[in-house]
Amino acid sequence: MLKLYIGNKNYSSWSMRPWVLLKQAGIPFQEVKVLFDSFDPGSNFKVTLDGVTPAGKVPVLLDGDFAIWDTLAIAEYVAEKFPEKKLWPQDPRARARARSICAEMHSGFAALRGSCGMNIEASLPHIGQLVWRDKPAVRADVQRLVSMWSELLAQHGGPLLFGNFTIADSYFAPVCMRLKTYALPVPAEISAYVERVRALPGIKAWIDDALAEQDFRNFEEPYRLSR
């Protein structure tokens, strides 16, 4: 069975992507949660991952004794290992577009990610209002998301970005969490997509687990002093 090392579900957006991909696709795997304590060399987090991945970060997928790290590499490996799950769109052009937007998420949207860290249990609309007012780069990131998602939903007819669930939806799931937590202003069609993503069984399972953690980490909390 595959084994997936992840961090805190409330905070770890990168861990969320492969976890919800496997869960929503119905692919069996064993979860190994490595809670964030610190990222110092002697921390439990680093010691636990020592020998698992040279990157020293989560997520990490183990297939036997073979390790795959980086979310895109994990997604590609899983798609190739389970072709019957059709995790990428079947049409070559749609598949290329899905890969393009996942790569764009992987390397971009720095302003949104930096100003609005994933925090599923929190409700921070007041912070979202300040960020929206003061950070034009965040507004630009959100506008790019709105343009991208609107085009894909119209082109493929929904309910998800490429019709059925694909890697692309798992890749943007943490963005949906951010839009919800910070109540960033988006058109109704985008809000509806966010709610459809949140309602997917694999993603709802992650959200439920995140809410149950009740594990406050001050270095992940720029906007709260306590839960």
PDB file of C-alpha atoms in Angstrom:
ATOM      1  CA  MET A   1       0.000   0.000   0.000  1.00  0.00           C
ATOM      2  CA  LEU A   2       1.114   3.538  -0.693  1.00  0.00           C
ATOM      3  CA  LYS A   3       2.201   5.594   2.311  1.00  0.00           C
ATOM      4  CA  LEU A   4       1.787   9.375   2.363  1.00  0.00           C
ATOM      5  CA  TYR A   5       3.638  11.588   4.827  1.00  0.00           C
ATOM      6  CA  ILE A   6       1.810  14.846   5.520  1.00  0.00           C
ATOM      7  CA  GLY A   7       1.879  17.783   7.935  1.00  0.00           C
ATOM      8  CA  ASN A   8      -0.901  19.454   9.911  1.00  0.00           C
ATOM      9  CA  LYS A   9      -4.136  19.312   7.959  1.00  0.00           C
ATOM     10  CA  ASN A  10      -5.195  22.750   9.123  1.00  0.00           C
ATOM     11  CA  TYR A  11      -2.092  24.432   7.749  1.00  0.00           C
ATOM     12  CA  SER A  12      -0.290  22.255   5.202  1.00  0.00           C
ATOM     13  CA  SER A  13      -1.598  23.215   1.784  1.00  0.00           C
ATOM     14  CA  TRP A  14       1.058  21.187  -0.023  1.00  0.00           C
ATOM     15  CA  SER A  15       0.125  18.060   1.962  1.00  0.00           C
ATOM     16  CA  MET A  16      -3.524  18.598   1.135  1.00  0.00           C
ATOM     17  CA  ARG A  17      -3.057  18.249  -2.613  1.00  0.00           C
ATOM     18  CA  PRO A  18      -1.905  14.609  -2.874  1.00  0.00           C
ATOM     19  CA  TRP A  19      -4.006  13.492   0.108  1.00  0.00           C
ATOM     20  CA  VAL A  20      -7.291  14.689  -1.387  1.00  0.00           C
ATOM     21  CA  LEU A  21      -6.230  13.396  -4.805  1.00  0.00           C
ATOM     22  CA  LEU A  22      -5.768   9.875  -3.453  1.00  0.00           C
ATOM     23  CA  LYS A  23      -8.837  10.042  -1.226  1.00  0.00           C
ATOM     24  CA  GLN A  24     -11.210  11.418  -3.848  1.00  0.00           C
ATOM     25  CA  ALA A  25      -9.923   8.944  -6.440  1.00  0.00           C
ATOM     26  CA  GLY A  26     -10.490   6.010  -4.071  1.00  0.00           C
ATOM     27  CA  ILE A  27      -6.842   4.942  -4.067  1.00  0.00           C
ATOM     28  CA  PRO A  28      -5.903   3.154  -0.804  1.00  0.00           C
ATOM     29  CA  PHE A  29      -3.020   4.656   1.149  1.00  0.00           C
ATOM     30  CA  GLN A  30      -1.637   4.859   4.652  1.00  0.00           C
ATOM     31  CA  GLU A  31      -1.444   8.331   6.170  1.00  0.00           C
ATOM     32  CA  VAL A  32       1.579   9.284   8.275  1.00  0.00           C
ATOM     33  CA  LYS A  33       1.046  12.653   9.924  1.00  0.00           C
ATOM     34  CA  VAL A  34       4.172  14.482  11.020  1.00  0.00           C
ATOM     35  CA  LEU A  35       2.990  17.411  13.079  1.00  0.00           C
ATOM     36  CA  PHE A  36       4.767  20.712  12.704  1.00  0.00           C
ATOM     37  CA  ASP A  37       6.805  21.460  15.826  1.00  0.00           C
ATOM     38  CA  SER A  38       9.625  23.435  14.315  1.00  0.00           C
ATOM     39  CA  PHE A  39      11.809  22.999  11.283  1.00  0.00           C
ATOM     40  CA  ASP A  40      15.122  22.978  13.138  1.00  0.00           C
ATOM     41  CA  PRO A  41      17.501  20.084  12.382  1.00  0.00           C
ATOM     42  CA  GLY A  42      16.770  18.410  15.728  1.00  0.00           C
ATOM     43  CA  SER A  43      13.015  18.854  15.643  1.00  0.00           C
ATOM     44  CA  ASN A  44      10.709  15.844  15.665  1.00  0.00           C
ATOM     45  CA  PHE A  45       9.509  16.908  12.226  1.00  0.00           C
ATOM     46  CA  LYS A  46      13.015  16.783  10.720  1.00  0.00           C
ATOM     47  CA  VAL A  47      14.075  13.666  12.623  1.00  0.00           C
ATOM     48  CA  THR A  48      10.968  11.779  11.474  1.00  0.00           C
ATOM     49  CA  LEU A  49      11.588  12.669   7.834  1.00  0.00           C
ATOM     50  CA  ASP A  50      15.300  11.901   8.010  1.00  0.00           C
ATOM     51  CA  GLY A  51      15.879   8.912   5.782  1.00  0.00           C
ATOM     52  CA  VAL A  52      12.436   9.253   4.203  1.00  0.00           C
ATOM     53  CA  THR A  53      13.165  12.190   1.890  1.00  0.00           C
ATOM     54  CA  PRO A  54      16.324  14.198   1.251  1.00  0.00           C
ATOM     55  CA  ALA A  55      14.165  17.319   0.916  1.00  0.00           C
ATOM     56  CA  GLY A  56      13.153  17.141   4.566  1.00  0.00           C
ATOM     57  CA  LYS A  57       9.642  18.383   3.766  1.00  0.00           C
ATOM     58  CA  VAL A  58       6.134  17.058   3.350  1.00  0.00           C
ATOM     59  CA  PRO A  59       4.376  15.681   1.442  1.00  0.00           C
ATOM     60  CA  VAL A  60       6.270  12.511   0.602  1.00  0.00           C
ATOM     61  CA  LEU A  61       4.752   9.463  -1.076  1.00  0.00           C
ATOM     62  CA  LEU A  62       6.307   6.056  -0.456  1.00  0.00           C
ATOM     63  CA  ASP A  63       5.625   3.165  -2.812  1.00  0.00           C
ATOM     64  CA  GLY A  64       7.409   0.383  -1.011  1.00  0.00           C
ATOM     65  CA  ASP A  65      10.860   1.789  -0.355  1.00  0.00           C
ATOM     66  CA  PHE A  66      10.668   4.260  -3.258  1.00  0.00           C
ATOM     67  CA  ALA A  67      10.063   7.877  -2.247  1.00  0.00           C
ATOM     68  CA  ILE A  68       8.482  10.594  -4.368  1.00  0.00           C
ATOM     69  CA  TRP A  69       8.407  14.154  -3.095  1.00  0.00           C
ATOM     70  CA  ASP A  70       7.061  17.375  -4.590  1.00  0.00           C
ATOM     71  CA  THR A  71       3.340  17.526  -5.240  1.00  0.00           C
ATOM     72  CA  LEU A  72       3.535  17.586  -9.030  1.00  0.00           C
ATOM     73  CA  ALA A  73       5.850  14.583  -9.101  1.00  0.00           C
ATOM     74  CA  ILE A  74       3.505  12.727  -6.746  1.00  0.00           C
ATOM     75  CA  ALA A  75       0.489  13.573  -8.902  1.00  0.00           C
ATOM     76  CA  GLU A  76       2.205  12.396 -12.079  1.00  0.00           C
ATOM     77  CA  TYR A  77       3.380   9.176 -10.422  1.00  0.00           C
ATOM     78  CA  VAL A  78      -0.094   8.368  -9.134  1.00  0.00           C
ATOM     79  CA  ALA A  79      -1.682   9.172 -12.507  1.00  0.00           C
ATOM     80  CA  GLU A  80       0.708   6.788 -14.249  1.00  0.00           C
ATOM     81  CA  LYS A  81       0.354   4.062 -11.622  1.00  0.00           C
ATOM     82  CA  PHE A  82      -3.461   4.177 -11.729  1.00  0.00           C
ATOM     83  CA  PRO A  83      -4.359   5.072 -15.350  1.00  0.00           C
ATOM     84  CA  GLU A  84      -7.867   3.694 -14.878  1.00  0.00           C
ATOM     85  CA  LYS A  85      -8.604   6.547 -12.463  1.00  0.00           C
ATOM     86  CA  LYS A  86      -8.226   9.104 -15.285  1.00  0.00           C
ATOM     87  CA  LEU A  87      -6.705  11.706 -12.996  1.00  0.00           C
ATOM     88  CA  TRP A  88      -5.721  13.938 -15.911  1.00  0.00           C
ATOM     89  CA  PRO A  89      -8.264  14.914 -18.599  1.00  0.00           C
ATOM     90  CA  GLN A  90      -8.355  12.413 -21.438  1.00  0.00           C
ATOM     91  CA  ASP A  91      -8.300  14.966 -24.260  1.00  0.00           C
ATOM     92  CA  PRO A  92      -4.650  15.847 -25.079  1.00  0.00           C
ATOM     93  CA  ARG A  93      -5.242  19.599 -25.193  1.00  0.00           C
ATOM     94  CA  ALA A  94      -7.292  19.604 -22.006  1.00  0.00           C
ATOM     95  CA  ARG A  95      -4.595  17.485 -20.360  1.00  0.00           C
ATOM     96  CA  ALA A  96      -1.911  19.958 -21.430  1.00  0.00           C
ATOM     97  CA  ARG A  97      -3.996  22.831 -20.103  1.00  0.00           C
ATOM     98  CA  ALA A  98      -4.515  21.037 -16.780  1.00  0.00           C
ATOM     99  CA  ARG A  99      -0.783  20.471 -16.459  1.00  0.00           C
ATOM    100  CA  SER A 100      -0.155  24.123 -17.326  1.00  0.00           C
ATOM    101  CA  ILE A 101      -2.431  25.504 -14.621  1.00  0.00           C
ATOM    102  CA  CYS A 102      -1.055  23.097 -12.014  1.00  0.00           C
ATOM    103  CA  ALA A 103       2.463  24.226 -12.863  1.00  0.00           C
ATOM    104  CA  GLU A 104       1.284  27.837 -12.659  1.00  0.00           C
ATOM    105  CA  MET A 105      -0.089  27.181  -9.168  1.00  0.00           C
ATOM    106  CA  HIS A 106       3.083  25.381  -8.183  1.00  0.00           C
ATOM    107  CA  SER A 107       5.344  28.303  -9.039  1.00  0.00           C
ATOM    108  CA  GLY A 108       2.997  31.299  -8.835  1.00  0.00           C
ATOM    109  CA  PHE A 109       0.363  33.093  -6.788  1.00  0.00           C
ATOM    110  CA  ALA A 110       3.046  34.067  -4.270  1.00  0.00           C
ATOM    111  CA  ALA A 111       1.163  37.111  -3.024  1.00  0.00           C
ATOM    112  CA  LEU A 112      -1.994  35.152  -2.249  1.00  0.00           C
ATOM    113  CA  ARG A 113      -0.089  32.315  -0.620  1.00  0.00           C
ATOM    114  CA  GLY A 114       2.108  34.677   1.387  1.00  0.00           C
ATOM    115  CA  SER A 115      -0.634  36.971   2.633  1.00  0.00           C
ATOM    116  CA  CYS A 116      -3.379  34.382   3.109  1.00  0.00           C
ATOM    117  CA  GLY A 117      -1.848  31.238   4.514  1.00  0.00           C
ATOM    118  CA  MET A 118      -4.093  28.185   4.631  1.00  0.00           C
ATOM    119  CA  ASN A 119      -5.912  28.000   7.961  1.00  0.00           C
ATOM    120  CA  ILE A 120      -9.045  25.928   7.554  1.00  0.00           C
ATOM    121  CA  GLU A 121     -10.456  26.285  11.054  1.00  0.00           C
ATOM    122  CA  ALA A 122     -10.052  30.068  11.187  1.00  0.00           C
ATOM    123  CA  SER A 123     -12.545  32.662   9.989  1.00  0.00           C
ATOM    124  CA  LEU A 124     -10.623  35.796   9.031  1.00  0.00           C
ATOM    125  CA  PRO A 125     -12.841  37.975   6.830  1.00  0.00           C
ATOM    126  CA  HIS A 126     -11.567  41.125   8.570  1.00  0.00           C
ATOM    127  CA  ILE A 127      -8.013  40.188   7.585  1.00  0.00           C
ATOM    128  CA  GLY A 128      -9.211  39.456   4.080  1.00  0.00           C
ATOM    129  CA  GLN A 129     -10.681  42.937   3.820  1.00  0.00           C
ATOM    130  CA  LEU A 130      -7.386  44.534   4.847  1.00  0.00           C
ATOM    131  CA  VAL A 131      -5.363  42.331   2.516  1.00  0.00           C
ATOM    132  CA  TRP A 132      -7.740  43.120  -0.343  1.00  0.00           C
ATOM    133  CA  ARG A 133      -7.495  46.850   0.347  1.00  0.00           C
ATOM    134  CA  ASP A 134      -3.721  47.047   0.822  1.00  0.00           C
ATOM    135  CA  LYS A 135      -2.197  44.378  -1.422  1.00  0.00           C
ATOM    136  CA  PRO A 136      -2.731  44.855  -5.154  1.00  0.00           C
ATOM    137  CA  ALA A 137      -0.660  41.742  -5.881  1.00  0.00           C
ATOM    138  CA  VAL A 138      -3.221  39.651  -4.003  1.00  0.00           C
ATOM    139  CA  ARG A 139      -6.025  41.243  -6.013  1.00  0.00           C
ATOM    140  CA  ALA A 140      -4.104  40.400  -9.192  1.00  0.00           C
ATOM    141  CA  ASP A 141      -3.643  36.781  -8.092  1.00  0.00           C
ATOM    142  CA  VAL A 142      -7.354  36.415  -7.353  1.00  0.00           C
ATOM    143  CA  GLN A 143      -8.285  38.007 -10.666  1.00  0.00           C
ATOM    144  CA  ARG A 144      -6.078  35.499 -12.443  1.00  0.00           C
ATOM    145  CA  LEU A 145      -7.832  32.668 -10.606  1.00  0.00           C
ATOM    146  CA  VAL A 146     -11.251  34.069 -11.488  1.00  0.00           C
ATOM    147  CA  SER A 147     -10.287  34.367 -15.154  1.00  0.00           C
ATOM    148  CA  MET A 148      -8.760  30.874 -15.261  1.00  0.00           C
ATOM    149  CA  TRP A 149     -11.564  29.098 -13.457  1.00  0.00           C
ATOM    150  CA  SER A 150     -14.350  30.943 -15.278  1.00  0.00           C
ATOM    151  CA  GLU A 151     -12.875  30.034 -18.660  1.00  0.00           C
ATOM    152  CA  LEU A 152     -12.444  26.360 -17.757  1.00  0.00           C
ATOM    153  CA  LEU A 153     -15.880  26.005 -16.165  1.00  0.00           C
ATOM    154  CA  ALA A 154     -17.497  27.548 -19.224  1.00  0.00           C
ATOM    155  CA  GLN A 155     -15.442  25.487 -21.644  1.00  0.00           C
ATOM    156  CA  HIS A 156     -15.993  22.118 -19.945  1.00  0.00           C
ATOM    157  CA  GLY A 157     -19.445  22.727 -18.522  1.00  0.00           C
ATOM    158  CA  GLY A 158     -18.546  22.069 -14.877  1.00  0.00           C
ATOM    159  CA  PRO A 159     -19.180  21.071 -12.257  1.00  0.00           C
ATOM    160  CA  LEU A 160     -15.397  21.008 -11.840  1.00  0.00           C
ATOM    161  CA  LEU A 161     -12.612  22.638 -13.843  1.00  0.00           C
ATOM    162  CA  PHE A 162     -12.427  19.921 -16.490  1.00  0.00           C
ATOM    163  CA  GLY A 163     -15.873  18.473 -15.967  1.00  0.00           C
ATOM    164  CA  ASN A 164     -15.046  15.511 -13.764  1.00  0.00           C
ATOM    165  CA  PHE A 165     -12.601  15.558 -10.843  1.00  0.00           C
ATOM    166  CA  THR A 166      -8.966  15.774 -11.923  1.00  0.00           C
ATOM    167  CA  ILE A 167      -5.574  16.596 -10.459  1.00  0.00           C
ATOM    168  CA  ALA A 168      -6.295  20.238 -11.250  1.00  0.00           C
ATOM    169  CA  ASP A 169      -9.146  20.361  -8.724  1.00  0.00           C
ATOM    170  CA  SER A 170      -6.983  18.775  -6.047  1.00  0.00           C
ATOM    171  CA  TYR A 171      -4.240  21.247  -6.847  1.00  0.00           C
ATOM    172  CA  PHE A 172      -6.483  24.260  -6.354  1.00  0.00           C
ATOM    173  CA  ALA A 173      -8.317  22.854  -3.321  1.00  0.00           C
ATOM    174  CA  PRO A 174      -6.083  24.784  -0.860  1.00  0.00           C
ATOM    175  CA  VAL A 175      -6.879  27.983  -2.769  1.00  0.00           C
ATOM    176  CA  CYS A 176     -10.570  27.268  -2.222  1.00  0.00           C
ATOM    177  CA  MET A 177      -9.808  27.000   1.499  1.00  0.00           C
ATOM    178  CA  ARG A 178      -8.087  30.382   1.448  1.00  0.00           C
ATOM    179  CA  LEU A 179     -10.930  32.089  -0.395  1.00  0.00           C
ATOM    180  CA  LYS A 180     -13.318  30.754   2.253  1.00  0.00           C
ATOM    181  CA  THR A 181     -11.192  31.594   5.300  1.00  0.00           C
ATOM    182  CA  TYR A 182     -10.464  35.169   4.233  1.00  0.00           C
ATOM    183  CA  ALA A 183     -13.803  35.772   2.444  1.00  0.00           C
ATOM    184  CA  LEU A 184     -12.020  37.281  -0.549  1.00  0.00           C
ATOM    185  CA  PRO A 185     -14.491  38.794  -3.023  1.00  0.00           C
ATOM    186  CA  VAL A 186     -15.104  36.617  -6.086  1.00  0.00           C
ATOM    187  CA  PRO A 187     -18.039  36.280  -8.512  1.00  0.00           C
ATOM    188  CA  ALA A 188     -20.951  34.013  -7.623  1.00  0.00           C
ATOM    189  CA  GLU A 189     -19.903  31.355 -10.146  1.00  0.00           C
ATOM    190  CA  ILE A 190     -16.499  31.109  -8.483  1.00  0.00           C
ATOM    191  CA  SER A 191     -17.999  30.931  -4.995  1.00  0.00           C
ATOM    192  CA  ALA A 192     -20.222  28.125  -6.251  1.00  0.00           C
ATOM    193  CA  TYR A 193     -17.206  26.234  -7.586  1.00  0.00           C
ATOM    194  CA  VAL A 194     -15.449  26.684  -4.224  1.00  0.00           C
ATOM    195  CA  GLU A 195     -18.434  25.180  -2.429  1.00  0.00           C
ATOM    196  CA  ARG A 196     -18.619  22.261  -4.871  1.00  0.00           C
ATOM    197  CA  VAL A 197     -14.950  21.518  -4.246  1.00  0.00           C
ATOM    198  CA  ARG A 198     -15.404  21.729  -0.483  1.00  0.00           C
ATOM    199  CA  ALA A 199     -18.320  19.287  -0.704  1.00  0.00           C
ATOM    200  CA  LEU A 200     -16.365  16.577  -2.539  1.00  0.00           C
ATOM    201  CA  PRO A 201     -16.089  13.569  -0.187  1.00  0.00           C
ATOM    202  CA  GLY A 202     -12.286  13.455  -0.311  1.00  0.00           C
ATOM    203  CA  ILE A 203     -11.961  17.155   0.406  1.00  0.00           C
ATOM    204  CA  LYS A 204     -14.682  17.202   3.050  1.00  0.00           C
ATOM    205  CA  ALA A 205     -12.791  14.408   4.823  1.00  0.00           C
ATOM    206  CA  TRP A 206      -9.659  16.575   4.916  1.00  0.00           C
ATOM    207  CA  ILE A 207     -11.623  19.587   6.184  1.00  0.00           C
ATOM    208  CA  ASP A 208     -13.251  17.507   8.927  1.00  0.00           C
ATOM    209  CA  ASP A 209      -9.861  16.201  10.044  1.00  0.00           C
ATOM    210  CA  ALA A 210      -8.410  19.720  10.010  1.00  0.00           C
ATOM    211  CA  LEU A 211     -11.221  21.004  12.206  1.00  0.00           C
ATOM    212  CA  ALA A 212     -10.675  18.135  14.638  1.00  0.00           C
ATOM    213  CA  GLU A 213      -6.950  18.808  15.065  1.00  0.00           C
ATOM    214  CA  GLN A 214      -7.324  21.849  17.328  1.00  0.00           C
ATOM    215  CA  ASP A 215      -3.562  22.188  17.173  1.00  0.00           C
ATOM    216  CA  PHE A 216      -2.430  25.812  17.372  1.00  0.00           C
ATOM    217  CA  ARG A 217       0.993  26.593  15.889  1.00  0.00           C
ATOM    218  CA  ASN A 218       1.993  30.211  16.442  1.00  0.00           C
ATOM    219  CA  PHE A 219       4.519  30.200  13.584  1.00  0.00           C
ATOM    220  CA  GLU A 220       1.642  29.376  11.222  1.00  0.00           C
ATOM    221  CA  GLU A 221      -0.602  32.047  12.735  1.00  0.00           C
ATOM    222  CA  PRO A 222       0.284  35.592  11.636  1.00  0.00           C
ATOM    223  CA  TYR A 223      -3.207  36.867  12.459  1.00  0.00           C
ATOM    224  CA  ARG A 224      -4.218  35.103  15.697  1.00  0.00           C
ATOM    225  CA  LEU A 225      -2.706  34.902  19.191  1.00  0.00           C
ATOM    226  CA  SER A 226      -4.740  31.829  20.110  1.00  0.00           C
ATOM    227  CA  ARG A 227      -7.450  29.552  18.785  1.00  0.00           C
TER     228      ARG A 227
END
